[in-house]
XYZ file of N, CA, C and O in Angstrom:
480
model
N 90.738 118.555 120.484
C 90.058 117.817 121.521
C 88.747 118.518 121.851
O 88.717 119.727 122.023
N 87.678 117.752 121.904
C 86.374 118.345 122.169
C 86.060 118.268 123.653
O 86.486 117.355 124.352
N 85.256 119.207 124.114
C 84.848 119.241 125.513
C 83.664 118.320 125.769
O 83.121 117.694 124.854
N 83.283 118.246 127.000
C 82.142 117.430 127.414
C 80.863 118.053 126.888
O 80.711 119.263 126.881
N 79.911 117.204 126.420
C 78.628 117.713 125.932
C 77.867 118.375 127.063
O 77.842 117.873 128.185
N 77.250 119.487 126.767
C 76.462 120.201 127.771
C 75.259 119.365 128.188
O 74.619 118.743 127.361
N 74.975 119.344 129.469
C 73.804 118.635 129.963
C 74.061 117.182 130.324
O 73.248 116.561 130.978
N 75.152 116.627 129.900
C 75.446 115.235 130.209
C 76.210 115.173 131.526
O 77.221 115.852 131.703
N 75.735 114.343 132.475
C 76.417 114.302 133.773
C 77.823 113.726 133.651
O 78.098 112.897 132.790
N 78.695 114.185 134.515
C 80.070 113.725 134.524
C 80.167 112.294 135.032
O 80.995 111.515 134.571
N 79.304 111.933 135.970
C 79.311 110.594 136.562
C 78.081 109.844 136.069
O 76.967 110.359 136.161
N 78.239 108.627 135.533
C 77.066 107.867 135.100
C 76.114 107.605 136.266
O 76.524 107.486 137.419
N 74.834 107.486 135.952
C 73.805 107.338 136.983
C 74.014 106.098 137.840
O 73.778 106.118 139.040
N 74.488 104.996 137.232
C 74.659 103.780 138.024
C 75.756 103.936 139.072
O 75.738 103.260 140.093
N 76.679 104.846 138.858
C 77.701 105.091 139.879
C 77.154 105.943 141.016
O 77.588 105.815 142.160
N 76.165 106.804 140.719
C 75.597 107.633 141.777
C 74.798 106.800 142.768
O 74.591 107.205 143.898
N 74.362 105.616 142.347
C 73.606 104.727 143.236
C 74.503 103.663 143.861
O 74.002 102.756 144.518
N 75.796 103.767 143.653
C 76.706 102.769 144.197
C 76.602 101.433 143.472
O 76.922 100.389 144.027
N 76.135 101.464 142.243
C 76.002 100.246 141.464
C 74.706 99.491 141.713
O 74.461 98.458 141.104
N 73.860 100.000 142.591
C 72.578 99.350 142.883
C 71.616 99.668 141.744
O 71.461 100.820 141.358
N 70.962 98.643 141.213
C 70.095 98.835 140.053
C 68.617 98.935 140.410
O 67.843 99.519 139.674
N 68.207 98.341 141.525
C 66.790 98.329 141.885
C 66.598 98.960 143.263
O 67.377 98.726 144.171
N 65.513 99.734 143.411
C 65.265 100.345 144.717
C 64.871 99.297 145.753
O 64.264 98.283 145.425
N 65.238 99.554 146.999
C 64.887 98.626 148.076
C 63.399 98.680 148.380
O 62.869 97.790 149.035
N 62.747 99.711 147.915
C 61.302 99.878 148.112
C 60.643 99.957 146.740
O 60.517 101.038 146.165
N 60.201 98.818 146.229
C 59.657 98.808 144.865
C 58.372 99.617 144.707
O 57.977 99.929 143.590
N 57.722 99.974 145.806
C 56.488 100.763 145.706
C 56.761 102.235 145.394
O 55.822 102.988 145.133
N 58.014 102.661 145.428
C 58.321 104.051 145.072
C 58.057 104.242 143.582
O 58.617 103.546 142.753
N 57.198 105.185 143.264
C 56.842 105.466 141.878
C 57.341 106.847 141.491
O 57.855 107.596 142.323
N 57.145 107.183 140.237
C 57.559 108.501 139.744
C 56.897 109.639 140.508
O 57.503 110.671 140.733
N 55.646 109.430 140.916
C 54.910 110.491 141.600
C 54.822 110.291 143.106
O 54.056 110.982 143.781
N 55.605 109.363 143.647
C 55.672 109.216 145.099
C 56.258 110.496 145.681
O 57.131 111.128 145.089
N 55.765 110.867 146.849
C 56.185 112.120 147.481
C 57.284 111.824 148.489
O 57.172 110.910 149.303
N 58.344 112.614 148.427
C 59.491 112.472 149.331
C 59.578 113.691 150.237
O 59.358 114.817 149.795
N 59.928 113.458 151.495
C 60.150 114.541 152.451
C 61.323 114.160 153.338
O 61.506 112.985 153.677
N 62.080 115.127 153.715
C 63.222 114.878 154.603
C 62.719 114.698 156.024
O 61.861 115.442 156.493
N 63.238 113.715 156.717
C 62.828 113.496 158.110
C 63.660 114.395 159.030
O 64.589 115.073 158.591
N 63.342 114.357 160.303
C 64.045 115.185 161.276
C 65.316 114.505 161.801
O 66.026 115.086 162.617
N 65.590 113.298 161.329
C 66.783 112.573 161.789
C 68.053 113.322 161.369
O 68.115 113.890 160.276
N 69.079 113.320 162.222
C 70.342 113.957 161.833
C 71.034 113.151 160.734
O 70.903 111.928 160.674
N 71.727 113.854 159.876
C 72.416 113.205 158.759
C 73.699 112.561 159.281
O 74.556 113.239 159.844
N 73.830 111.236 159.096
C 75.054 110.576 159.564
C 76.238 110.902 158.658
O 76.067 111.245 157.486
N 77.413 110.792 159.211
C 78.629 111.019 158.430
C 78.832 109.864 157.459
O 78.412 108.736 157.725
N 79.441 110.158 156.353
C 79.814 109.114 155.409
C 78.758 108.764 154.371
O 78.899 107.763 153.679
N 77.716 109.578 154.247
C 76.724 109.313 153.194
C 77.337 109.635 151.835
O 78.104 110.590 151.701
N 76.983 108.859 150.811
C 77.468 109.168 149.462
C 76.981 110.541 148.993
O 75.940 111.039 149.436
N 77.731 111.138 148.096
C 77.420 112.485 147.614
C 76.033 112.578 146.989
O 75.332 113.573 147.179
N 75.618 111.563 146.255
C 74.299 111.611 145.602
C 73.177 111.604 146.635
O 72.175 112.300 146.469
N 73.332 110.840 147.707
C 72.303 110.838 148.754
C 72.285 112.178 149.484
O 71.224 112.684 149.832
N 73.449 112.761 149.716
C 73.498 114.091 150.334
C 72.833 115.134 149.441
O 72.123 116.017 149.930
N 73.036 115.016 148.133
C 72.411 115.953 147.199
C 70.888 115.820 147.243
O 70.175 116.827 147.212
N 70.388 114.582 147.339
C 68.940 114.381 147.439
C 68.408 114.987 148.730
O 67.373 115.655 148.735
N 69.113 114.793 149.833
C 68.687 115.399 151.095
C 68.686 116.923 150.995
O 67.807 117.588 151.548
N 69.643 117.475 150.284
C 69.710 118.937 150.120
C 68.507 119.475 149.352
O 67.950 120.507 149.725
N 68.101 118.786 148.272
C 66.964 119.298 147.505
C 65.660 119.124 148.270
O 64.703 119.854 148.026
N 65.632 118.191 149.215
C 64.429 117.993 150.023
C 64.380 118.938 151.222
O 63.394 118.955 151.952
N 65.422 119.698 151.424
C 65.491 120.620 152.559
C 64.365 121.650 152.518
O 63.808 122.034 153.536
N 63.985 122.081 151.324
C 62.980 123.123 151.194
C 61.544 122.644 151.315
O 60.631 123.448 151.319
N 61.311 121.355 151.394
C 59.947 120.830 151.481
C 59.834 119.499 150.764
O 60.822 118.817 150.557
N 58.629 119.152 150.380
C 58.397 117.873 149.735
C 58.526 117.994 148.221
O 58.260 119.051 147.642
N 58.940 116.893 147.611
C 59.052 116.799 146.160
C 58.627 115.408 145.729
O 58.772 114.454 146.494
N 58.152 115.305 144.517
C 57.922 113.973 143.967
C 59.263 113.430 143.485
O 60.233 114.176 143.322
N 59.303 112.137 143.246
C 60.532 111.498 142.769
C 60.969 112.134 141.450
O 62.148 112.439 141.251
N 60.028 112.363 140.559
C 60.376 112.917 139.253
C 60.881 114.358 139.370
O 61.793 114.756 138.631
N 60.336 115.138 140.300
C 60.830 116.505 140.505
C 62.255 116.485 141.053
O 63.110 117.264 140.615
N 62.504 115.602 142.009
C 63.854 115.482 142.565
C 64.835 115.042 141.484
O 65.964 115.541 141.418
N 64.410 114.138 140.620
C 65.273 113.671 139.531
C 65.628 114.825 138.597
O 66.777 114.954 138.162
N 64.651 115.660 138.300
C 64.913 116.805 137.426
C 65.896 117.777 138.074
O 66.814 118.269 137.405
N 65.728 118.051 139.356
C 66.633 118.981 140.045
C 68.047 118.416 140.145
O 69.021 119.157 140.050
N 68.154 117.108 140.343
C 69.466 116.477 140.474
C 70.083 116.105 139.130
O 71.233 115.689 139.082
N 69.274 116.223 138.070
C 69.718 115.846 136.720
C 70.153 114.390 136.680
O 71.198 114.042 136.145
N 69.325 113.542 137.301
C 69.547 112.097 137.327
C 68.310 111.408 136.777
O 67.203 111.958 136.845
N 68.453 110.185 136.288
C 67.263 109.435 135.868
C 66.363 109.136 137.058
O 66.822 109.016 138.196
N 65.073 109.004 136.793
C 64.104 108.703 137.846
C 64.476 107.396 138.542
O 64.365 107.287 139.761
N 64.951 106.423 137.781
C 65.316 105.132 138.376
C 66.426 105.292 139.409
O 66.418 104.635 140.452
N 67.379 106.177 139.152
C 68.467 106.400 140.108
C 67.944 107.077 141.368
O 68.342 106.719 142.490
N 67.048 108.024 141.221
C 66.490 108.719 142.389
C 65.634 107.762 143.208
O 65.609 107.839 144.435
N 64.942 106.835 142.552
C 64.171 105.827 143.292
C 65.100 104.986 144.162
O 64.784 104.675 145.312
N 66.265 104.626 143.633
C 67.247 103.851 144.407
C 67.778 104.683 145.566
O 67.849 104.198 146.706
N 68.141 105.932 145.296
C 68.675 106.802 146.351
C 67.640 107.039 147.445
O 67.948 106.958 148.639
N 66.395 107.328 147.045
C 65.340 107.587 148.024
C 65.037 106.337 148.841
O 64.805 106.428 150.053
N 65.043 105.185 148.209
C 64.806 103.939 148.937
C 65.874 103.701 149.992
O 65.579 103.306 151.123
N 67.131 103.959 149.639
C 68.221 103.795 150.602
C 68.110 104.758 151.770
O 68.351 104.394 152.924
N 67.717 105.995 151.475
C 67.554 106.977 152.552
C 66.334 106.666 153.409
O 66.355 106.877 154.621
N 65.281 106.157 152.798
C 64.093 105.772 153.563
C 64.400 104.586 154.477
O 63.889 104.517 155.598
N 65.247 103.674 154.020
C 65.646 102.542 154.859
C 66.390 103.005 156.109
O 66.346 102.340 157.144
N 67.053 104.151 156.017
C 67.787 104.704 157.159
C 66.966 105.756 157.909
O 67.500 106.480 158.743
N 65.693 105.873 157.572
C 64.772 106.835 158.194
C 65.197 108.290 158.014
O 64.875 109.144 158.834
N 65.909 108.573 156.925
C 66.314 109.942 156.639
C 65.336 110.635 155.698
O 65.324 111.866 155.599
N 64.536 109.833 154.993
C 63.537 110.355 154.066
C 62.219 109.647 154.339
O 62.189 108.440 154.551
N 61.144 110.416 154.337
C 59.802 109.864 154.466
C 59.194 109.773 153.078
O 59.368 110.683 152.260
N 58.509 108.672 152.798
C 57.891 108.490 151.486
C 56.387 108.343 151.652
O 55.912 107.829 152.663
N 55.670 108.815 150.650
C 54.221 108.688 150.637
C 53.790 108.324 149.227
O 54.358 108.820 148.244
N 52.803 107.449 149.144
C 52.290 107.046 147.834
C 51.736 108.262 147.104
O 51.320 109.238 147.729
N 51.718 108.207 145.781
C 51.163 109.337 145.029
C 49.699 109.571 145.377
O 48.983 108.646 145.750
N 49.294 110.804 145.251
C 47.893 111.147 145.483
C 47.082 110.510 144.355
O 47.401 110.701 143.181
N 46.066 109.719 144.696
C 45.305 109.047 143.626
C 44.520 110.052 142.796
O 44.081 111.083 143.313
N 44.364 109.761 141.512
C 43.577 110.684 140.682
C 42.126 110.702 141.143
O 41.630 109.731 141.708
N 41.476 111.796 140.907
C 40.070 111.929 141.308
C 39.215 110.915 140.557
O 39.552 110.500 139.450
N 38.128 110.517 141.191
C 37.211 109.608 140.516
C 36.681 110.276 139.253
O 36.576 111.494 139.170
N 36.363 109.452 138.289
C 35.808 109.998 137.042
C 34.527 110.763 137.335
O 33.758 110.414 138.203
N 34.342 111.802 136.592
C 33.145 112.617 136.758
C 31.933 111.860 136.214
O 32.051 110.968 135.383
N 30.791 112.243 136.685
C 29.536 111.645 136.245
C 29.009 112.469 135.070
O 28.610 113.628 135.255
N 29.009 111.926 133.848
C 28.554 112.709 132.695
C 27.095 113.161 132.831
O 26.734 114.238 132.360
N 26.265 112.353 133.497
C 24.868 112.740 133.684
C 24.767 113.988 134.562
O 23.964 114.887 134.290
N 25.616 114.057 135.593
C 25.613 115.227 136.465
C 26.027 116.475 135.682
O 25.409 117.538 135.814
N 27.062 116.344 134.852
C 27.493 117.498 134.057
C 26.399 117.950 133.093
O 26.196 119.149 132.886
N 25.675 117.009 132.495
C 24.587 117.354 131.585
C 23.493 118.110 132.334
O 22.968 119.113 131.844
N 23.164 117.650 133.542
C 22.121 118.322 134.324
C 22.556 119.733 134.730
O 21.752 120.673 134.711
N 23.817 119.909 135.073
C 24.329 121.238 135.426
C 24.268 122.153 134.211
O 23.826 123.311 134.299
N 24.700 121.657 133.049
C 24.653 122.467 131.827
C 23.218 122.840 131.486
O 22.937 123.994 131.103
N 22.296 121.890 131.618
C 20.880 122.181 131.353
C 20.359 123.237 132.320
O 19.620 124.148 131.921
N 20.734 123.150 133.585
C 20.320 124.132 134.579
C 20.866 125.511 134.277
O 20.163 126.516 134.418
N 22.120 125.593 133.820
C 22.710 126.888 133.465
C 22.020 127.489 132.250
O 21.779 128.702 132.195
N 21.708 126.634 131.280
C 20.979 127.121 130.104
C 19.593 127.642 130.504
O 19.122 128.645 129.972
N 18.939 126.952 131.437
C 17.619 127.376 131.895
C 17.695 128.730 132.605
O 16.776 129.545 132.490
N 18.764 128.993 133.328
C 18.933 130.297 133.992
C 19.183 131.404 132.980
O 18.734 132.541 133.163
N 19.894 131.078 131.909
C 20.240 132.069 130.899
C 19.022 132.450 130.067
O 18.837 133.612 129.709
N 18.169 131.488 129.741
C 16.995 131.713 128.910
C 15.727 131.340 129.676
O 15.230 130.234 129.555
N 15.166 132.285 130.438
C 13.962 131.944 131.233
C 12.718 131.700 130.421
O 12.455 131.961 129.378
């Protein structure tokens, strides 16, 4: 008889979400930021939601970071976080937008200026 494969969770991800397949907050993305709120934890929360609250105890995490720590798919963590946010136990924030594209003309002028300083 062979043992369980290393790294494979004992409980399938769809069971950790209570069978829910889609998050209640579709705007939650992989890079959305999660933080634990100051609300007290009610009794009777599922183990997976308690585990998510535990990893958020130390500060903020993105959805993908929380998924890695919990060893769950990102889709499952999105469902768990959405459920906790609906109960005001988790605060969510949209991902930080990427910086605007740089201006290639500005970079060329800076490089030209640096070259001029190097060779007077």
